[in-house]
């Protein structure tokens, strides 16, 4: 029989879990804001630091590379030495890196700061993710993941909006210093509310696995970044992607051999063989591809086709976040009633249908029409991503929650550069194929082919309304083609979910169903 004090204690413990989730969301918000703010700050940084185009590319690419390199090692270190400890140390490094970015006096110093921030960002995101496994059981976790993803989505428009306003009214360094108070709040709340956890196992470290996984992920990520910038005909990009995949295959073989010898591998082969973990984890990354395409294409559409500034473009992305939240929050409720398989499938159906509607976007489409289909695409993406993530996390034991969460994050983080490369190449190829340049001088024609912004600039310089119309129409056709690819991704997600996700929800990890 329960006493009143027992009920009060249980309620307090439950409340502390959800407040701890708030702390986790604050920590991740700092990292997410930095990535989206930088996208609008690059032109200003070029002038302020005297940075070249190559420098600007590395400001973003370097961050993504160290983020990819740090994901799996961060999970391993957190499992061994304490996940809360790694989270807090990573936050401190991230805050110091933000200060160094603001005070940087050269492109080299700025890049070094960005590299440290990427490593710290890996520690923050992986440890925050693993906290969801430690804090919440299978019944609560889908709801917790929905709250986590919804808070994370806020950075998508908030970064460009906040960054655009700051760059217009304040010193550019505040774009990075804004991270400091967010980090400080995350530290204080995290110290008080997030419990410490670590694996009870003390097996020797799998350093060969760490090296191979890091090399493979860095090669694949950089190859995708190059493909996004230079196109899929870039031989170096293809070689990097192919070489990285081979290294990752070697990593998988090494892990199996290491386990057969009685060692404790970095990634448990049984976990990767589990369809209940691997398929939802892959689908959570696939669900993000459509979202990445929108983030790459739509700001350009708003600015080059509709003629709004960066701030206005950020405001027009708000329906995107609204859709993501609408999809993410009810995911837990749906998973409890119809299971992960159908919930993920419904998400991809919504994503595919809305993306197909989006292919009818024209140069004169209303803001309301674009907002509606964008919101619905993102609702489907948010539903599939949240349900898939929760299904994958349900297969993790507390002892291996760090490295398991790192694997899920690897699929989701790799989706970013891959989605950008695919969306960028489809858009650019369609744009160039639909241009009609007539008798333009070769230098002007090259500028038009380079980007829609170059095309609009040339048209304005020549005073040619017909060229401006042609450029905007060609770019809109590229956006439509990219959305058709997104619709195909949704169809593929439906097929994979129906064929490979087990029908019944996996047993609770607390009941011994999770793979350790």
Short mmCIF file of C-alpha atoms in Angstrom, two decimals:
data_model
loop_
_atom_site.label_atom_id
_atom_site.label_comp_id
_atom_site.label_asym_id
_atom_site.label_seq_id
_atom_site.Cartn_x
_atom_site.Cartn_y
_atom_site.Cartn_z
CA UNK A 1 0.00 0.00 0.00
CA UNK A 2 1.39 3.41 -0.96
CA UNK A 3 1.81 6.15 1.59
CA UNK A 4 1.19 9.78 0.64
CA UNK A 5 4.95 10.45 0.95
CA UNK A 6 5.62 7.73 -1.67
CA UNK A 7 3.19 9.35 -4.11
CA UNK A 8 4.74 12.79 -3.55
CA UNK A 9 8.22 11.32 -4.06
CA UNK A 10 7.17 9.62 -7.31
CA UNK A 11 5.56 12.82 -8.60
CA UNK A 12 8.69 14.78 -7.75
CA UNK A 13 10.87 12.22 -9.56
CA UNK A 14 8.61 12.35 -12.64
CA UNK A 15 8.67 16.15 -12.62
CA UNK A 16 12.48 16.15 -12.33
CA UNK A 17 12.72 13.95 -15.43
CA UNK A 18 10.78 16.44 -17.53
CA UNK A 19 12.71 19.39 -16.14
CA UNK A 20 15.90 17.50 -16.97
CA UNK A 21 14.56 17.18 -20.51
CA UNK A 22 14.22 20.99 -20.58
CA UNK A 23 17.91 21.21 -19.64
CA UNK A 24 18.81 18.76 -22.40
CA UNK A 25 16.82 20.80 -24.94
CA UNK A 26 18.61 24.00 -23.89
CA UNK A 27 22.00 22.34 -24.37
CA UNK A 28 21.14 21.13 -27.87
CA UNK A 29 19.52 24.47 -28.80
CA UNK A 30 22.90 26.18 -28.36
CA UNK A 31 24.52 23.81 -30.86
CA UNK A 32 21.62 23.96 -33.33
CA UNK A 33 21.46 27.76 -33.26
CA UNK A 34 25.14 28.02 -34.16
CA UNK A 35 24.72 25.97 -37.33
CA UNK A 36 21.75 27.96 -38.61
CA UNK A 37 23.11 31.39 -37.63
CA UNK A 38 26.34 30.84 -39.55
CA UNK A 39 24.43 30.40 -42.81
CA UNK A 40 23.43 34.08 -42.81
CA UNK A 41 26.71 35.34 -41.30
CA UNK A 42 29.12 34.07 -43.98
CA UNK A 43 29.05 37.20 -46.24
CA UNK A 44 29.74 39.43 -43.21
CA UNK A 45 32.55 37.16 -42.02
CA UNK A 46 34.16 37.32 -45.45
CA UNK A 47 34.44 41.11 -45.17
CA UNK A 48 35.29 41.29 -41.47
CA UNK A 49 38.05 38.66 -41.51
CA UNK A 50 39.25 39.07 -45.09
CA UNK A 51 38.23 35.46 -45.71
CA UNK A 52 38.35 33.89 -49.16
CA UNK A 53 35.61 31.73 -50.67
CA UNK A 54 37.65 28.68 -49.67
CA UNK A 55 37.87 29.97 -46.08
CA UNK A 56 34.12 30.49 -45.93
CA UNK A 57 33.51 26.96 -47.19
CA UNK A 58 35.80 25.57 -44.50
CA UNK A 59 34.09 27.58 -41.75
CA UNK A 60 31.02 25.43 -42.39
CA UNK A 61 32.70 22.24 -43.64
CA UNK A 62 35.26 22.11 -40.83
CA UNK A 63 32.49 22.24 -38.25
CA UNK A 64 30.59 19.41 -39.96
CA UNK A 65 33.73 17.28 -40.30
CA UNK A 66 34.72 17.49 -36.63
CA UNK A 67 31.09 16.94 -35.68
CA UNK A 68 31.08 13.72 -37.75
CA UNK A 69 34.48 12.68 -36.38
CA UNK A 70 33.40 13.19 -32.78
CA UNK A 71 30.02 11.47 -32.71
CA UNK A 72 31.01 7.82 -32.13
CA UNK A 73 34.01 8.56 -29.84
CA UNK A 74 31.80 10.87 -27.77
CA UNK A 75 29.34 8.02 -27.20
CA UNK A 76 32.15 5.67 -26.19
CA UNK A 77 33.74 8.17 -23.78
CA UNK A 78 30.38 9.02 -22.24
CA UNK A 79 29.57 5.37 -21.59
CA UNK A 80 32.92 4.88 -19.87
CA UNK A 81 33.54 8.09 -17.93
CA UNK A 82 30.04 9.51 -17.37
CA UNK A 83 27.55 10.98 -19.79
CA UNK A 84 26.69 14.03 -17.72
CA UNK A 85 30.39 14.80 -17.29
CA UNK A 86 31.01 14.63 -21.05
CA UNK A 87 27.93 16.77 -21.73
CA UNK A 88 29.00 19.52 -19.34
CA UNK A 89 32.63 19.54 -20.51
CA UNK A 90 31.43 19.71 -24.12
CA UNK A 91 29.20 22.67 -23.27
CA UNK A 92 32.13 24.53 -21.70
CA UNK A 93 34.30 23.92 -24.79
CA UNK A 94 31.44 25.01 -27.04
CA UNK A 95 31.02 28.25 -25.08
CA UNK A 96 34.77 28.99 -25.18
CA UNK A 97 34.81 28.27 -28.92
CA UNK A 98 31.95 30.73 -29.42
CA UNK A 99 33.92 33.44 -27.60
CA UNK A 100 37.00 32.72 -29.70
CA UNK A 101 34.90 32.97 -32.89
CA UNK A 102 33.65 36.40 -31.84
CA UNK A 103 37.17 37.61 -31.02
CA UNK A 104 38.92 35.95 -33.98
CA UNK A 105 41.41 38.22 -35.74
CA UNK A 106 42.06 36.00 -38.76
CA UNK A 107 40.36 33.25 -40.79
CA UNK A 108 42.77 30.67 -39.31
CA UNK A 109 41.84 31.51 -35.72
CA UNK A 110 38.15 31.47 -36.60
CA UNK A 111 38.49 28.06 -38.27
CA UNK A 112 40.32 26.59 -35.26
CA UNK A 113 37.50 27.80 -33.03
CA UNK A 114 34.93 26.23 -35.36
CA UNK A 115 36.77 22.89 -35.28
CA UNK A 116 36.66 22.82 -31.48
CA UNK A 117 33.01 23.77 -31.57
CA UNK A 118 32.29 20.84 -33.90
CA UNK A 119 33.92 18.36 -31.51
CA UNK A 120 32.06 19.90 -28.59
CA UNK A 121 28.81 19.84 -30.54
CA UNK A 122 29.22 16.09 -31.07
CA UNK A 123 29.58 15.59 -27.32
CA UNK A 124 26.54 17.74 -26.55
CA UNK A 125 24.17 16.15 -29.07
CA UNK A 126 25.14 12.53 -28.40
CA UNK A 127 25.05 12.87 -24.60
CA UNK A 128 21.78 14.78 -24.73
CA UNK A 129 20.32 12.00 -26.86
CA UNK A 130 21.55 9.27 -24.53
CA UNK A 131 19.87 11.09 -21.64
CA UNK A 132 16.53 10.25 -23.24
CA UNK A 133 17.36 6.55 -22.87
CA UNK A 134 18.45 6.92 -19.24
CA UNK A 135 15.62 9.21 -18.09
CA UNK A 136 12.56 7.75 -19.82
CA UNK A 137 11.09 4.27 -20.22
CA UNK A 138 9.59 2.93 -23.46
CA UNK A 139 6.15 4.34 -22.70
CA UNK A 140 7.42 7.88 -22.01
CA UNK A 141 10.25 7.98 -24.54
CA UNK A 142 8.28 8.73 -27.75
CA UNK A 143 6.71 11.77 -26.04
CA UNK A 144 10.11 12.86 -24.70
CA UNK A 145 11.68 12.49 -28.17
CA UNK A 146 8.81 14.56 -29.60
CA UNK A 147 9.49 17.37 -27.11
CA UNK A 148 13.24 17.11 -27.75
CA UNK A 149 12.87 17.26 -31.54
CA UNK A 150 10.33 20.11 -31.34
CA UNK A 151 12.71 22.21 -29.26
CA UNK A 152 15.56 21.35 -31.62
CA UNK A 153 13.47 22.42 -34.64
CA UNK A 154 13.06 25.91 -33.17
CA UNK A 155 16.65 26.68 -34.17
CA UNK A 156 15.83 26.31 -37.87
CA UNK A 157 14.10 29.67 -38.33
CA UNK A 158 15.28 31.25 -35.09
CA UNK A 159 18.91 31.19 -36.23
CA UNK A 160 18.40 33.06 -39.53
CA UNK A 161 15.87 35.46 -37.98
CA UNK A 162 18.00 36.25 -34.94
CA UNK A 163 21.21 36.27 -36.95
CA UNK A 164 19.75 38.49 -39.65
CA UNK A 165 18.52 41.01 -37.08
CA UNK A 166 21.86 41.04 -35.22
CA UNK A 167 23.90 41.47 -38.39
CA UNK A 168 21.69 44.41 -39.35
CA UNK A 169 21.81 46.19 -35.97
CA UNK A 170 24.79 44.94 -33.92
CA UNK A 171 28.47 43.98 -34.16
CA UNK A 172 28.83 40.64 -35.99
CA UNK A 173 30.53 39.00 -33.00
CA UNK A 174 27.21 38.91 -31.14
CA UNK A 175 26.07 36.22 -33.58
CA UNK A 176 28.44 33.87 -31.71
CA UNK A 177 28.39 35.44 -28.26
CA UNK A 178 24.64 34.75 -28.09
CA UNK A 179 25.66 31.11 -27.50
CA UNK A 180 27.34 32.00 -24.21
CA UNK A 181 24.23 32.76 -22.08
CA UNK A 182 22.44 29.74 -23.59
CA UNK A 183 25.42 27.55 -22.65
CA UNK A 184 25.55 29.09 -19.16
CA UNK A 185 21.86 28.35 -18.53
CA UNK A 186 22.30 24.82 -19.89
CA UNK A 187 25.27 24.25 -17.56
CA UNK A 188 23.47 25.45 -14.44
CA UNK A 189 20.25 23.56 -15.13
CA UNK A 190 22.17 20.48 -16.31
CA UNK A 191 24.31 20.35 -13.16
CA UNK A 192 21.20 20.50 -10.97
CA UNK A 193 18.76 18.30 -12.88
CA UNK A 194 20.52 15.84 -15.21
CA UNK A 195 21.59 12.66 -13.38
CA UNK A 196 25.02 11.14 -13.92
CA UNK A 197 25.11 7.76 -15.64
CA UNK A 198 27.79 5.49 -17.07
CA UNK A 199 28.27 1.93 -18.17
CA UNK A 200 29.20 -0.52 -15.44
CA UNK A 201 31.46 -2.35 -17.89
CA UNK A 202 35.18 -1.55 -17.87
CA UNK A 203 36.43 -3.42 -20.92
CA UNK A 204 39.58 -2.25 -22.79
CA UNK A 205 38.95 0.51 -25.30
CA UNK A 206 38.51 -0.44 -28.95
CA UNK A 207 40.98 2.12 -30.30
CA UNK A 208 41.19 0.54 -33.75
CA UNK A 209 37.40 0.82 -34.01
CA UNK A 210 37.57 4.48 -32.95
CA UNK A 211 40.20 5.23 -35.63
CA UNK A 212 38.41 3.40 -38.44
CA UNK A 213 34.98 4.87 -37.67
CA UNK A 214 36.40 8.39 -37.45
CA UNK A 215 38.34 8.11 -40.71
CA UNK A 216 35.36 6.63 -42.54
CA UNK A 217 32.83 9.20 -41.34
CA UNK A 218 35.15 12.14 -42.06
CA UNK A 219 35.86 10.87 -45.59
CA UNK A 220 32.17 10.28 -46.41
CA UNK A 221 31.08 13.61 -44.91
CA UNK A 222 33.75 15.64 -46.71
CA UNK A 223 33.01 13.82 -49.96
CA UNK A 224 29.34 14.73 -49.65
CA UNK A 225 30.25 18.35 -48.91
CA UNK A 226 32.43 18.47 -52.05
CA UNK A 227 29.68 16.85 -54.11
CA UNK A 228 27.25 19.48 -52.86
CA UNK A 229 29.65 22.27 -53.89
CA UNK A 230 31.15 20.88 -57.11
CA UNK A 231 28.57 18.37 -58.31
CA UNK A 232 28.63 14.57 -58.54
CA UNK A 233 31.11 14.68 -61.42
CA UNK A 234 33.86 15.73 -58.97
CA UNK A 235 36.28 12.78 -58.96
CA UNK A 236 37.75 13.71 -55.57
CA UNK A 237 34.27 13.75 -54.00
CA UNK A 238 33.40 10.32 -55.42
CA UNK A 239 36.78 8.91 -54.33
CA UNK A 240 36.31 10.26 -50.80
CA UNK A 241 32.78 8.85 -50.51
CA UNK A 242 33.81 5.47 -51.94
CA UNK A 243 36.95 5.29 -49.80
CA UNK A 244 35.01 6.31 -46.69
CA UNK A 245 32.39 3.62 -47.30
CA UNK A 246 35.15 1.01 -47.70
CA UNK A 247 36.74 2.12 -44.42
CA UNK A 248 33.36 1.86 -42.68
CA UNK A 249 32.92 -1.65 -44.11
CA UNK A 250 36.36 -2.45 -42.72
CA UNK A 251 35.23 -0.99 -39.40
CA UNK A 252 32.20 -3.32 -39.34
CA UNK A 253 34.40 -6.35 -40.14
CA UNK A 254 36.88 -5.36 -37.44
CA UNK A 255 34.10 -5.02 -34.86
CA UNK A 256 32.86 -8.54 -35.67
CA UNK A 257 36.39 -9.97 -35.45
CA UNK A 258 37.11 -8.08 -32.23
CA UNK A 259 33.91 -9.44 -30.67
CA UNK A 260 34.72 -13.01 -31.81
CA UNK A 261 38.04 -12.77 -29.97
CA UNK A 262 36.20 -11.99 -26.74
CA UNK A 263 36.76 -8.22 -26.79
CA UNK A 264 34.15 -5.55 -26.18
CA UNK A 265 33.74 -3.83 -29.57
CA UNK A 266 32.98 -0.14 -29.90
CA UNK A 267 29.66 -0.97 -31.59
CA UNK A 268 27.90 -4.16 -30.58
CA UNK A 269 27.39 -6.22 -33.78
CA UNK A 270 24.17 -7.65 -32.31
CA UNK A 271 22.79 -4.10 -32.14
CA UNK A 272 23.48 -3.43 -35.81
CA UNK A 273 21.96 -6.80 -36.76
CA UNK A 274 18.75 -5.90 -34.93
CA UNK A 275 16.13 -4.67 -37.42
CA UNK A 276 14.25 -3.10 -34.48
CA UNK A 277 17.21 -0.73 -34.04
CA UNK A 278 18.91 -0.33 -37.41
CA UNK A 279 15.87 0.16 -39.66
CA UNK A 280 14.21 2.91 -37.55
CA UNK A 281 17.62 4.58 -37.07
CA UNK A 282 18.20 4.66 -40.85
CA UNK A 283 14.64 5.88 -41.47
CA UNK A 284 15.08 8.71 -38.96
CA UNK A 285 17.97 9.92 -41.12
CA UNK A 286 15.95 9.40 -44.30
CA UNK A 287 13.10 11.49 -42.85
CA UNK A 288 15.54 14.36 -42.44
CA UNK A 289 16.54 14.38 -46.13
CA UNK A 290 13.36 16.16 -47.23
CA UNK A 291 13.80 18.70 -44.47
CA UNK A 292 17.40 19.40 -45.50
CA UNK A 293 16.29 19.93 -49.09
CA UNK A 294 13.76 22.54 -48.00
CA UNK A 295 16.33 24.35 -45.84
CA UNK A 296 18.71 24.48 -48.80
CA UNK A 297 16.20 25.44 -51.51
CA UNK A 298 13.50 27.60 -49.96
CA UNK A 299 15.60 30.50 -48.57
CA UNK A 300 17.02 30.90 -52.07
CA UNK A 301 13.52 30.74 -53.57
CA UNK A 302 12.21 33.41 -51.21
CA UNK A 303 15.18 35.72 -51.72
CA UNK A 304 15.92 35.30 -55.44
CA UNK A 305 12.41 34.65 -56.79
CA UNK A 306 10.22 36.64 -54.37
CA UNK A 307 12.86 39.29 -53.66
CA UNK A 308 12.81 39.27 -49.84
CA UNK A 309 15.87 39.80 -47.62
CA UNK A 310 17.49 37.26 -45.25
CA UNK A 311 15.29 38.35 -42.35
CA UNK A 312 12.13 38.00 -44.42
CA UNK A 313 13.31 34.61 -45.66
CA UNK A 314 13.75 33.46 -42.06
CA UNK A 315 10.22 34.57 -41.20
CA UNK A 316 8.85 32.58 -44.13
CA UNK A 317 10.48 29.44 -42.71
CA UNK A 318 8.30 29.62 -39.58
CA UNK A 319 5.59 27.36 -41.09
CA UNK A 320 8.33 24.79 -41.57
CA UNK A 321 8.94 24.69 -37.81
CA UNK A 322 5.24 24.75 -37.05
CA UNK A 323 4.80 21.68 -39.23
CA UNK A 324 7.70 19.87 -37.59
CA UNK A 325 6.28 20.48 -34.13
CA UNK A 326 2.77 19.41 -35.22
CA UNK A 327 4.27 16.16 -36.49
CA UNK A 328 6.67 15.51 -33.61
CA UNK A 329 4.45 16.11 -30.59
CA UNK A 330 1.70 13.53 -31.28
CA UNK A 331 4.21 10.86 -32.36
CA UNK A 332 4.33 9.32 -28.89
CA UNK A 333 0.55 9.10 -28.69
CA UNK A 334 0.36 7.40 -32.09
CA UNK A 335 3.20 4.96 -31.31
CA UNK A 336 1.41 3.81 -28.16
CA UNK A 337 -1.81 3.16 -30.09
CA UNK A 338 -0.78 1.84 -33.50
CA UNK A 339 2.93 1.05 -33.07
CA UNK A 340 6.11 2.41 -34.61
CA UNK A 341 5.67 0.65 -37.96
CA UNK A 342 2.41 2.37 -38.90
CA UNK A 343 3.38 5.70 -37.32
CA UNK A 344 6.61 5.93 -39.33
CA UNK A 345 4.74 4.83 -42.48
CA UNK A 346 2.06 7.51 -42.02
CA UNK A 347 4.78 10.12 -41.60
CA UNK A 348 6.43 9.20 -44.89
CA UNK A 349 3.06 9.09 -46.69
CA UNK A 350 2.35 12.66 -45.54
CA UNK A 351 5.87 13.77 -46.51
CA UNK A 352 5.60 12.24 -50.00
CA UNK A 353 2.11 13.60 -50.70
CA UNK A 354 2.89 17.16 -49.61
CA UNK A 355 6.21 17.20 -51.50
CA UNK A 356 4.36 16.13 -54.65
CA UNK A 357 1.91 19.03 -54.15
CA UNK A 358 4.93 21.30 -53.72
CA UNK A 359 6.15 20.41 -57.23
CA UNK A 360 3.38 22.67 -58.56
CA UNK A 361 5.11 25.75 -57.08
CA UNK A 362 5.54 28.56 -59.59
CA UNK A 363 7.36 31.88 -59.62
CA UNK A 364 4.09 33.66 -58.76
CA UNK A 365 2.85 31.15 -56.16
CA UNK A 366 1.41 32.82 -53.09
CA UNK A 367 3.23 32.80 -49.78
CA UNK A 368 0.21 31.05 -48.25
CA UNK A 369 0.36 28.16 -50.74
CA UNK A 370 4.08 27.63 -50.19
CA UNK A 371 3.65 27.87 -46.41
CA UNK A 372 0.93 25.20 -46.39
CA UNK A 373 2.77 22.55 -48.37
CA UNK A 374 6.04 23.26 -46.53
CA UNK A 375 4.28 22.85 -43.18
CA UNK A 376 2.70 19.55 -44.24
CA UNK A 377 5.99 18.17 -45.63
CA UNK A 378 7.64 18.98 -42.32
CA UNK A 379 4.75 17.52 -40.32
CA UNK A 380 5.33 14.21 -42.10
CA UNK A 381 9.09 14.49 -41.62
CA UNK A 382 8.69 15.33 -37.93
CA UNK A 383 6.32 12.40 -37.36
CA UNK A 384 8.54 9.85 -39.14
CA UNK A 385 11.77 11.17 -37.61
CA UNK A 386 10.41 11.23 -34.04
CA UNK A 387 8.74 7.82 -34.22
CA UNK A 388 11.79 6.25 -35.88
CA UNK A 389 14.15 7.76 -33.32
CA UNK A 390 12.02 6.58 -30.39
CA UNK A 391 11.81 3.07 -31.87
CA UNK A 392 15.60 2.87 -32.25
CA UNK A 393 16.27 4.21 -28.75
CA UNK A 394 13.89 1.65 -27.26
CA UNK A 395 16.40 -1.05 -28.22
CA UNK A 396 19.22 0.46 -26.14
CA UNK A 397 20.16 -0.59 -22.65
CA UNK A 398 21.36 2.07 -20.24
CA UNK A 399 24.84 0.52 -20.27
CA UNK A 400 25.25 1.19 -24.02
CA UNK A 401 23.02 4.23 -24.41
CA UNK A 402 25.94 6.52 -25.24
CA UNK A 403 27.35 4.61 -28.20
CA UNK A 404 23.86 3.52 -29.32
CA UNK A 405 22.68 7.13 -29.37
CA UNK A 406 25.84 8.04 -31.29
CA UNK A 407 24.90 5.56 -34.03
CA UNK A 408 21.44 7.10 -34.36
CA UNK A 409 23.02 10.55 -34.48
CA UNK A 410 25.47 9.35 -37.15
CA UNK A 411 22.60 8.48 -39.50
CA UNK A 412 20.88 11.80 -38.80
CA UNK A 413 24.02 13.96 -39.05
CA UNK A 414 25.13 12.30 -42.30
CA UNK A 415 21.70 13.08 -43.75
CA UNK A 416 22.59 16.79 -43.61
CA UNK A 417 25.47 16.90 -46.12
CA UNK A 418 23.91 14.09 -48.17
CA UNK A 419 20.58 15.92 -48.44
CA UNK A 420 22.35 19.16 -49.32
CA UNK A 421 24.43 17.43 -52.00
CA UNK A 422 21.41 15.75 -53.57
CA UNK A 423 19.12 18.79 -53.38
CA UNK A 424 21.88 21.09 -54.62
CA UNK A 425 22.86 18.94 -57.57
CA UNK A 426 19.26 18.34 -58.71
CA UNK A 427 18.39 22.01 -58.36
CA UNK A 428 21.57 23.23 -60.10
CA UNK A 429 21.27 20.73 -62.96
CA UNK A 430 17.61 21.56 -63.62
CA UNK A 431 18.28 25.31 -63.32
CA UNK A 432 21.05 25.25 -65.93
CA UNK A 433 19.08 22.96 -68.25
CA UNK A 434 16.13 25.38 -68.30
CA UNK A 435 18.12 28.57 -68.97
CA UNK A 436 17.78 30.28 -72.36
CA UNK A 437 20.72 32.68 -72.57
CA UNK A 438 20.49 33.69 -76.24
CA UNK A 439 23.24 36.08 -77.28
CA UNK A 440 24.59 36.92 -73.83
CA UNK A 441 28.35 37.53 -73.63
CA UNK A 442 30.27 34.52 -72.31
CA UNK A 443 31.21 36.20 -69.01
CA UNK A 444 27.60 37.19 -68.32
CA UNK A 445 26.33 33.75 -69.32
CA UNK A 446 28.83 32.11 -66.94
CA UNK A 447 27.59 34.30 -64.07
CA UNK A 448 23.99 33.39 -64.85
CA UNK A 449 24.79 29.68 -64.90
CA UNK A 450 26.71 29.91 -61.63
CA UNK A 451 23.69 30.70 -59.44
CA UNK A 452 20.26 32.27 -59.44
CA UNK A 453 21.70 35.25 -57.55
CA UNK A 454 24.25 35.78 -60.31
CA UNK A 455 21.49 35.49 -62.89
CA UNK A 456 19.30 38.08 -61.18
CA UNK A 457 22.29 40.43 -60.80
CA UNK A 458 23.14 40.16 -64.50
CA UNK A 459 19.51 40.75 -65.48
CA UNK A 460 19.32 43.85 -63.26
CA UNK A 461 22.60 45.18 -64.65
CA UNK A 462 21.40 44.73 -68.23
CA UNK A 463 17.90 45.95 -67.42
CA UNK A 464 16.47 42.81 -69.00
CA UNK A 465 13.08 41.87 -67.55
CA UNK A 466 12.86 38.83 -69.84
CA UNK A 467 16.20 37.46 -68.57
CA UNK A 468 15.09 38.01 -64.97
CA UNK A 469 11.86 36.08 -65.67
CA UNK A 470 13.80 33.28 -67.38
CA UNK A 471 16.27 32.98 -64.49
CA UNK A 472 13.53 32.88 -61.85
CA UNK A 473 11.50 30.37 -63.85
CA UNK A 474 14.53 28.11 -64.35
CA UNK A 475 15.30 28.21 -60.64
CA UNK A 476 11.69 27.44 -59.69
CA UNK A 477 11.78 24.46 -62.04
CA UNK A 478 14.86 23.32 -60.12
CA UNK A 479 13.01 23.64 -56.81
CA UNK A 480 10.15 21.55 -58.26
CA UNK A 481 12.58 18.86 -59.43
CA UNK A 482 14.19 18.75 -56.00
CA UNK A 483 10.76 18.35 -54.40
CA UNK A 484 10.03 15.45 -56.73
CA UNK A 485 13.14 13.76 -55.36
CA UNK A 486 11.83 14.46 -51.84
CA UNK A 487 8.54 12.80 -52.79
CA UNK A 488 10.49 9.75 -54.00
CA UNK A 489 12.36 9.67 -50.69
CA UNK A 490 8.99 9.59 -48.95
CA UNK A 491 7.81 6.69 -51.11
CA UNK A 492 11.05 4.81 -50.37
CA UNK A 493 10.51 5.45 -46.65
CA UNK A 494 7.01 3.98 -46.86
CA UNK A 495 8.30 0.84 -48.61
CA UNK A 496 11.18 0.31 -46.15
CA UNK A 497 9.00 0.91 -43.10
CA UNK A 498 6.30 -1.53 -44.26
CA UNK A 499 8.80 -4.20 -45.30
CA UNK A 500 11.39 -4.07 -42.51
CA UNK A 501 10.14 -2.51 -39.27
CA UNK A 502 8.82 -5.30 -37.00
CA UNK A 503 5.06 -5.06 -36.50
CA UNK A 504 5.07 -5.23 -32.72
CA UNK A 505 6.86 -2.69 -30.57
CA UNK A 506 10.05 -4.08 -29.00
CA UNK A 507 10.00 -5.08 -25.37
CA UNK A 508 10.94 -2.48 -22.78
CA UNK A 509 14.65 -2.16 -22.23
CA UNK A 510 14.01 -2.29 -18.51
CA UNK A 511 12.49 -5.70 -19.03
CA UNK A 512 15.59 -6.99 -20.68
CA UNK A 513 14.51 -6.55 -24.25
CA UNK A 514 17.15 -3.99 -25.13
CA UNK A 515 20.44 -4.95 -26.61
CA UNK A 516 23.32 -3.99 -24.36
#
